XYZ file of N, CA and C in Angstrom:
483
model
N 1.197 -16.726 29.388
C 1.969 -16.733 28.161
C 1.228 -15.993 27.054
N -0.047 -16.231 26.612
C -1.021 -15.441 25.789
C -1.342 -13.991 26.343
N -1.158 -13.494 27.172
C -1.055 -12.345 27.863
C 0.483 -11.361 27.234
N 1.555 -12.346 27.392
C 3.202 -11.759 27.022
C 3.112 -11.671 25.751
N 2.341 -13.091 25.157
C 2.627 -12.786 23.498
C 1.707 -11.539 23.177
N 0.471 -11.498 23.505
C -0.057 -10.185 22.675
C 0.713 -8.841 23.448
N 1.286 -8.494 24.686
C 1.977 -7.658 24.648
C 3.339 -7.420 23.983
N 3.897 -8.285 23.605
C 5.050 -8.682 22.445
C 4.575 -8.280 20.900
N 3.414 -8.395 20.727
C 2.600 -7.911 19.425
C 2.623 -6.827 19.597
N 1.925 -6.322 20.500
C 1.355 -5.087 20.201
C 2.604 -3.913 20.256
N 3.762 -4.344 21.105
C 4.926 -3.669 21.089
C 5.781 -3.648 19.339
N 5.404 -4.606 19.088
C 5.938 -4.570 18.062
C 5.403 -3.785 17.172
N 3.882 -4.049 16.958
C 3.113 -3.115 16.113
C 3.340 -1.756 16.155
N 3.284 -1.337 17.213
C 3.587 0.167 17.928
C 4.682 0.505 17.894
N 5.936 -0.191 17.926
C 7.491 -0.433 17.104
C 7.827 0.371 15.484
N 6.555 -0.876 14.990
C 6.831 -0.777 13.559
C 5.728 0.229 13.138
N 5.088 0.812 13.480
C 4.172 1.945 13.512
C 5.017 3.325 13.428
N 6.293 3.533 14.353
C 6.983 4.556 14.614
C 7.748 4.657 13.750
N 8.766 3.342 13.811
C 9.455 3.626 12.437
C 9.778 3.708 11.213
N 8.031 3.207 10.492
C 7.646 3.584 9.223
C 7.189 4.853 8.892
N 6.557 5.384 10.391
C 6.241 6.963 10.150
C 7.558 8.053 10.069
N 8.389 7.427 10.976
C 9.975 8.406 10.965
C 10.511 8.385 9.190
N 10.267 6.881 8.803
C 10.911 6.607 7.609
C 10.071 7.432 6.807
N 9.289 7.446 6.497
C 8.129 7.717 5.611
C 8.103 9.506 5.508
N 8.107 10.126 6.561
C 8.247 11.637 7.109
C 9.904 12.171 6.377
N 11.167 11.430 6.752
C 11.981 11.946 6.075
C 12.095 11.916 4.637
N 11.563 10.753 3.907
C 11.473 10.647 2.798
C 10.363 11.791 2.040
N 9.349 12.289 2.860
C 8.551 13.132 2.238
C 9.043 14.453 2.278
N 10.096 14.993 3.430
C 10.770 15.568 3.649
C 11.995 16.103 2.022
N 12.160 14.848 1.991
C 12.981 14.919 0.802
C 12.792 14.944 -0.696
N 11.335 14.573 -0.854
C 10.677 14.796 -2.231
C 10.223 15.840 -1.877
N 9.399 16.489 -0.735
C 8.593 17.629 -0.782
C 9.889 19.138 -1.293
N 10.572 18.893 -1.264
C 12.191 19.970 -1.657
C 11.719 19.955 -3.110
N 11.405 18.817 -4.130
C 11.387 19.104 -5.751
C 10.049 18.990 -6.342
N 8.579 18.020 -5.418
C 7.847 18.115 -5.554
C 6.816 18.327 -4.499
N 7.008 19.621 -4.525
C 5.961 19.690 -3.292
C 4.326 19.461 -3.458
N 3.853 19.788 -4.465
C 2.156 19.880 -4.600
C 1.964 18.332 -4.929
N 2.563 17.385 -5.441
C 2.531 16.021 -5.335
C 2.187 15.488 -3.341
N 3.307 16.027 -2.651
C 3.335 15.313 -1.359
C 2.242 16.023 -1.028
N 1.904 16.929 -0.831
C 0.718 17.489 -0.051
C -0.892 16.795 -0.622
N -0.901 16.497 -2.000
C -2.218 15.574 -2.232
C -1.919 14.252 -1.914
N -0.662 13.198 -1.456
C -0.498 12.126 -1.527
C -0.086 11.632 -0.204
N -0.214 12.389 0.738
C 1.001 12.166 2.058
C 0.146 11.228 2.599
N -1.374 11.636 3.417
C -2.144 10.963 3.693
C -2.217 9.570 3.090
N -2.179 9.615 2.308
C -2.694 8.258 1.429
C -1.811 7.195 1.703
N -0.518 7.833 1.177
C 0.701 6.983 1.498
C 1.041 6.427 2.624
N 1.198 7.101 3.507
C 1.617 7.270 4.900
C 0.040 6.222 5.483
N -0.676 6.346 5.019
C -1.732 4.503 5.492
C -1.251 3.651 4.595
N -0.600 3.840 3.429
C -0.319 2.807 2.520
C 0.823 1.919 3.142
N 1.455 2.716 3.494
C 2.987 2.325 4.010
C 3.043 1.850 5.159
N 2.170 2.127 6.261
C 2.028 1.224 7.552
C 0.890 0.378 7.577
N -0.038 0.513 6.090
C -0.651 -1.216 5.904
C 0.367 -1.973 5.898
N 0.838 -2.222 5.087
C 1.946 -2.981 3.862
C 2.765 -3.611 5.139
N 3.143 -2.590 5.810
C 4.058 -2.632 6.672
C 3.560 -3.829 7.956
N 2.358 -3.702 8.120
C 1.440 -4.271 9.455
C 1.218 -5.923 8.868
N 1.061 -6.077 7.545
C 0.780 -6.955 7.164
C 1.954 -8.273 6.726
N 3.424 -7.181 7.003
C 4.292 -8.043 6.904
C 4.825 -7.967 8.205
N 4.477 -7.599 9.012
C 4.892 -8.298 10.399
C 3.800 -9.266 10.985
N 3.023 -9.151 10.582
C 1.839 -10.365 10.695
C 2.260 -11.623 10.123
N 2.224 -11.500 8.968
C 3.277 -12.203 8.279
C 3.899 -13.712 9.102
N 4.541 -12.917 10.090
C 5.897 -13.659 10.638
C 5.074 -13.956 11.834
N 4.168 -13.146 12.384
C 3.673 -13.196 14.041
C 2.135 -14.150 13.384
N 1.730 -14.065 12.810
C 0.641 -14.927 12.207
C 0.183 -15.941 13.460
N 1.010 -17.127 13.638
C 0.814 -18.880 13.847
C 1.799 -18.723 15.192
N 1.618 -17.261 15.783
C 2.213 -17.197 17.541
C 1.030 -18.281 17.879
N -0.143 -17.752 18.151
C -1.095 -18.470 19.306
C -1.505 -19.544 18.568
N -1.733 -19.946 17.125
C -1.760 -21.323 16.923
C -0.633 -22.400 17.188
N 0.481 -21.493 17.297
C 1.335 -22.858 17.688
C 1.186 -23.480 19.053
N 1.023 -22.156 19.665
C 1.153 -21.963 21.686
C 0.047 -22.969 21.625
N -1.421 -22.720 21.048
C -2.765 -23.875 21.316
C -2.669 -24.909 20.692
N -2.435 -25.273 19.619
C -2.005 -26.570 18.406
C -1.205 -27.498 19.385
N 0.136 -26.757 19.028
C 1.041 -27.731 19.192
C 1.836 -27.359 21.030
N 0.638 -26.748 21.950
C 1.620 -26.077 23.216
C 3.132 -26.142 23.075
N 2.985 -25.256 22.631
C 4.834 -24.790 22.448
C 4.959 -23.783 23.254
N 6.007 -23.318 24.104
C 6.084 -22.403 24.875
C 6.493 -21.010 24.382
N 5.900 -19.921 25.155
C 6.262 -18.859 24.331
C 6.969 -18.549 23.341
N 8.539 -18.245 23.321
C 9.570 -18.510 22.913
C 10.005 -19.520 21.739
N 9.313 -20.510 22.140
C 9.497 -21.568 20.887
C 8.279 -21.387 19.523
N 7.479 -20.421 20.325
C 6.179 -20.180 19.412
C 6.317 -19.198 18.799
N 7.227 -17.888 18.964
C 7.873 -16.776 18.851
C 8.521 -17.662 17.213
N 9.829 -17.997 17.970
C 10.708 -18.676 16.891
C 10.473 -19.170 15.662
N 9.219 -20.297 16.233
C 8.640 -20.895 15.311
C 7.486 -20.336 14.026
N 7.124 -19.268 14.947
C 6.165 -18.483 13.603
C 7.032 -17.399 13.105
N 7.921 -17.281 13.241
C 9.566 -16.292 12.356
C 9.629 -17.144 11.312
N 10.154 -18.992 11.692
C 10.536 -19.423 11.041
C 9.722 -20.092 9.894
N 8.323 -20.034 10.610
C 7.208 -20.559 9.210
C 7.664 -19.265 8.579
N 7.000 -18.307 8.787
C 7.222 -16.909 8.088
C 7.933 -16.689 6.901
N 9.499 -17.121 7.306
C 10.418 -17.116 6.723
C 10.056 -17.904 5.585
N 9.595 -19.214 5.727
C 9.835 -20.441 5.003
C 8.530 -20.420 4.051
N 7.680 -19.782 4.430
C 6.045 -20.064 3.271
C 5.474 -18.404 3.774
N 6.564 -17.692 3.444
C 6.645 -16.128 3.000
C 5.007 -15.827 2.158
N 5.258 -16.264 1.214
C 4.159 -15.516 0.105
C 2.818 -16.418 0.287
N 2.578 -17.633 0.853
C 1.423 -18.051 1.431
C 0.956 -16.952 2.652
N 1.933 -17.457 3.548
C 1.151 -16.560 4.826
C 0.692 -15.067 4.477
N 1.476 -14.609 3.459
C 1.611 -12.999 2.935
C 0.320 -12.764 2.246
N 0.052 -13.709 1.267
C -1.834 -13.811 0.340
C -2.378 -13.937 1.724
N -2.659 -14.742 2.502
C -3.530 -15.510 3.235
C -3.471 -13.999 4.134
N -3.000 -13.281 4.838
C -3.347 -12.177 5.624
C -3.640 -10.564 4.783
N -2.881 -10.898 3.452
C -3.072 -9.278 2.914
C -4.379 -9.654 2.029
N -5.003 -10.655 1.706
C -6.007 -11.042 0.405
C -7.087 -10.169 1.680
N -7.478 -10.625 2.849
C -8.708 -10.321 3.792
C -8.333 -8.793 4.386
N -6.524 -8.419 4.727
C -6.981 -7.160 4.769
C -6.911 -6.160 4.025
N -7.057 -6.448 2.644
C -6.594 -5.487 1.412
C -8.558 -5.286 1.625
N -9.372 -6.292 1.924
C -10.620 -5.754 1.976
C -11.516 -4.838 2.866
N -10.250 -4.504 3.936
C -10.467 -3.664 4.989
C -9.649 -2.507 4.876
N -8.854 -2.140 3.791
C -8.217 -1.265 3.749
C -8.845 -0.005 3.398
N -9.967 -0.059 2.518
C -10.724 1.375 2.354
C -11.203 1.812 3.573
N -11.952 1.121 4.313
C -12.091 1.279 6.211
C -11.014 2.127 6.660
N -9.845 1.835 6.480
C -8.523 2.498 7.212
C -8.338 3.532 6.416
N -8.077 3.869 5.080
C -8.681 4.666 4.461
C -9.417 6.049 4.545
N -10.032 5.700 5.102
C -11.513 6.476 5.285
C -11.055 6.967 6.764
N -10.763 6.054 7.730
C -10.762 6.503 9.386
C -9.835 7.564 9.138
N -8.131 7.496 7.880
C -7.338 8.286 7.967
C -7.531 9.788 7.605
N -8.791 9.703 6.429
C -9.401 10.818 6.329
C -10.118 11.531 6.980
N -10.965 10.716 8.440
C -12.409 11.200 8.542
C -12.603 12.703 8.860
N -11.242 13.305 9.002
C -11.773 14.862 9.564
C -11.910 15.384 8.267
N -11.448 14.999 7.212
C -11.729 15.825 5.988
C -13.261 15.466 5.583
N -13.778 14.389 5.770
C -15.334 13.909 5.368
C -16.047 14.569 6.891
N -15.778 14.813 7.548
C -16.798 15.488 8.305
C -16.918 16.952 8.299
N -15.480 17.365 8.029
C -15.993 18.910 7.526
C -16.432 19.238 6.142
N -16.897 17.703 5.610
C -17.347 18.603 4.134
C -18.795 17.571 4.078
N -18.823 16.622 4.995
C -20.380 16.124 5.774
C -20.996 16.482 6.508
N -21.278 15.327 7.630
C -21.742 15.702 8.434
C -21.084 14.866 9.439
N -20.952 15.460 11.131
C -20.271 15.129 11.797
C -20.387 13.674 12.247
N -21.624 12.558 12.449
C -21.590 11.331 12.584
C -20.922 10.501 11.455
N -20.345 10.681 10.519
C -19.627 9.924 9.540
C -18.660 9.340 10.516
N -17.775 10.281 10.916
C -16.887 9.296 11.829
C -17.054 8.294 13.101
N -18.136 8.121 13.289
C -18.865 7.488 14.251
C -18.984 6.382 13.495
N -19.860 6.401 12.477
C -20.531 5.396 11.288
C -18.823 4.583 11.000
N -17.878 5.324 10.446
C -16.734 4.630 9.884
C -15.834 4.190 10.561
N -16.233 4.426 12.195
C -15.383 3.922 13.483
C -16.394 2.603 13.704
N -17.688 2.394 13.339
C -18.388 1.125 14.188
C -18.236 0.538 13.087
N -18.352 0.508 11.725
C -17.891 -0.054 10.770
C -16.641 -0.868 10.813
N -15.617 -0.380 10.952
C -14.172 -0.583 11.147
C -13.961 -1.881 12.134
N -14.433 -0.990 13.334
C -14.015 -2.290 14.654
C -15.368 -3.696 14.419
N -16.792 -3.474 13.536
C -17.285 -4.901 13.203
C -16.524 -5.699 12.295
N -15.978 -5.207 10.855
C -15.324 -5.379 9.939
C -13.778 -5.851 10.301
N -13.228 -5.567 11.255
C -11.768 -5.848 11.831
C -12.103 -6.951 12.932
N -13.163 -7.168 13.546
C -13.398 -8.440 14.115
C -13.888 -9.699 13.321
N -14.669 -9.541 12.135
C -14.797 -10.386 11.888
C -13.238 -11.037 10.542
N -12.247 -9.817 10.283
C -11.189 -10.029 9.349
C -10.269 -10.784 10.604
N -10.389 -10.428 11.820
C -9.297 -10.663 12.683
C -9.638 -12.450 12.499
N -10.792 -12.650 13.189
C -11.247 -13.948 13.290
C -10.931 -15.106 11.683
N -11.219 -14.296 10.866
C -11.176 -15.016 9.679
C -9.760 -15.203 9.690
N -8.809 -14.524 9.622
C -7.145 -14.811 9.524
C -7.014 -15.745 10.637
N -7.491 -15.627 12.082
C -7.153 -16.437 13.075
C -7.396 -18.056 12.708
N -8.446 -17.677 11.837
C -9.284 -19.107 11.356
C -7.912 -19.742 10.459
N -7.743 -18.956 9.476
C -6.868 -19.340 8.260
C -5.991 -19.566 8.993
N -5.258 -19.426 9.416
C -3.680 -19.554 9.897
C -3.544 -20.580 10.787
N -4.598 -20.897 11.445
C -4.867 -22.358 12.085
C -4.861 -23.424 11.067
N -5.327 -23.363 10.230
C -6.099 -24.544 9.181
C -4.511 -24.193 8.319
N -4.257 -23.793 8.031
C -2.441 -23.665 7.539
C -1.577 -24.401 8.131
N -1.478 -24.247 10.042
C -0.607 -24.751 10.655
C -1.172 -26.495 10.765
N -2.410 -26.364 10.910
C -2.708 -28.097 10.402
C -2.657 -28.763 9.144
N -2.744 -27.917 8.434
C -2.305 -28.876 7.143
C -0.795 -29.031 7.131
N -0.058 -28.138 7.346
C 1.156 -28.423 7.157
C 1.913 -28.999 8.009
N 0.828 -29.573 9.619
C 1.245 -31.095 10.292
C 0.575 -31.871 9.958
N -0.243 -31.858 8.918
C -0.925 -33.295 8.392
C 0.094 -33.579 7.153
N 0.690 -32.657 6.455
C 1.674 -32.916 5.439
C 2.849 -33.394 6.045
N 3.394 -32.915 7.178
C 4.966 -34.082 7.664
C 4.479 -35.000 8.173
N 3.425 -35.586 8.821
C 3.225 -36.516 9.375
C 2.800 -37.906 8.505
């Protein structure tokens, strides 16, 4: 079941990865017609801005999958449902609680989106440096949200109970 759900994630991620870039591409498409020297300094930037934002609100909803499945063994499906429906219901908690830790990893992503421009005006191990950076910094943000979102789903069965 923890096997289906993270392939259910990651489909999704890779989902919502595509069609913020389709979205994002026609829309630049369509300002670049009246402002073009704007999109060409901003595309980059945006275009990570827009599939943070984006990553962080499907987290959002997928958050309290595997705490429910381990907490409360709920079966796939009901764990699916059920972290839609927290989602839904304590929106702007779960929303601080995952964007507060990765708004602090966002210059990281940042930076990875740039790195060919910092290595041709560095030196070529930067992107090495801002790739081992990234994946220590994203394990220990992953873990910390995993942490939070547990201690969420228990307080809020120590509150109905």
């Amino acid at each position: 079941a923890y096997f289906i759900a993270g392939v259910i994630i990651v489909f999704l991620m890779f989902l919502t990865q595509k069609i913020d870039t389709f979205g994002y591409d026609k829309l630049m498409q369509f300002m670049f017609k009246y402002l073009p020297q704007l999109v060409k300094n901003t595309y980059i930037i945006g275009v990570t801005l827009f599939l943070f934002l984006s990553n962080v609100i499907l987290q959002t909803f997928l958050v309290l999958l595997v705490p429910l499945m381990v907490i409360q063994k709920k079966s796939l499906l009901k764990a699916i449902l059920g972290s839609i429906y927290t989602g839904f219901r304590s929106f702007f908690s779960l929303f601080a609680l995952i964007f507060l830790p990765f708004f602090a990893y966002f210059p990281l992503v940042l930076l990875k989106s740039i790195s060919a421009q910092l290595v041709s005006k560095t030196f070529p191990e930067i992107s090495l440096i801002i790739t081992v950076i990234g994946i220590i910094a994203a394990v220990f943000i992953d873990c910390f949200i995993a942490v939070c979102a547990s201690m969420f789903l228990l307080d809020k069965e120590g509150m109905n109970k």
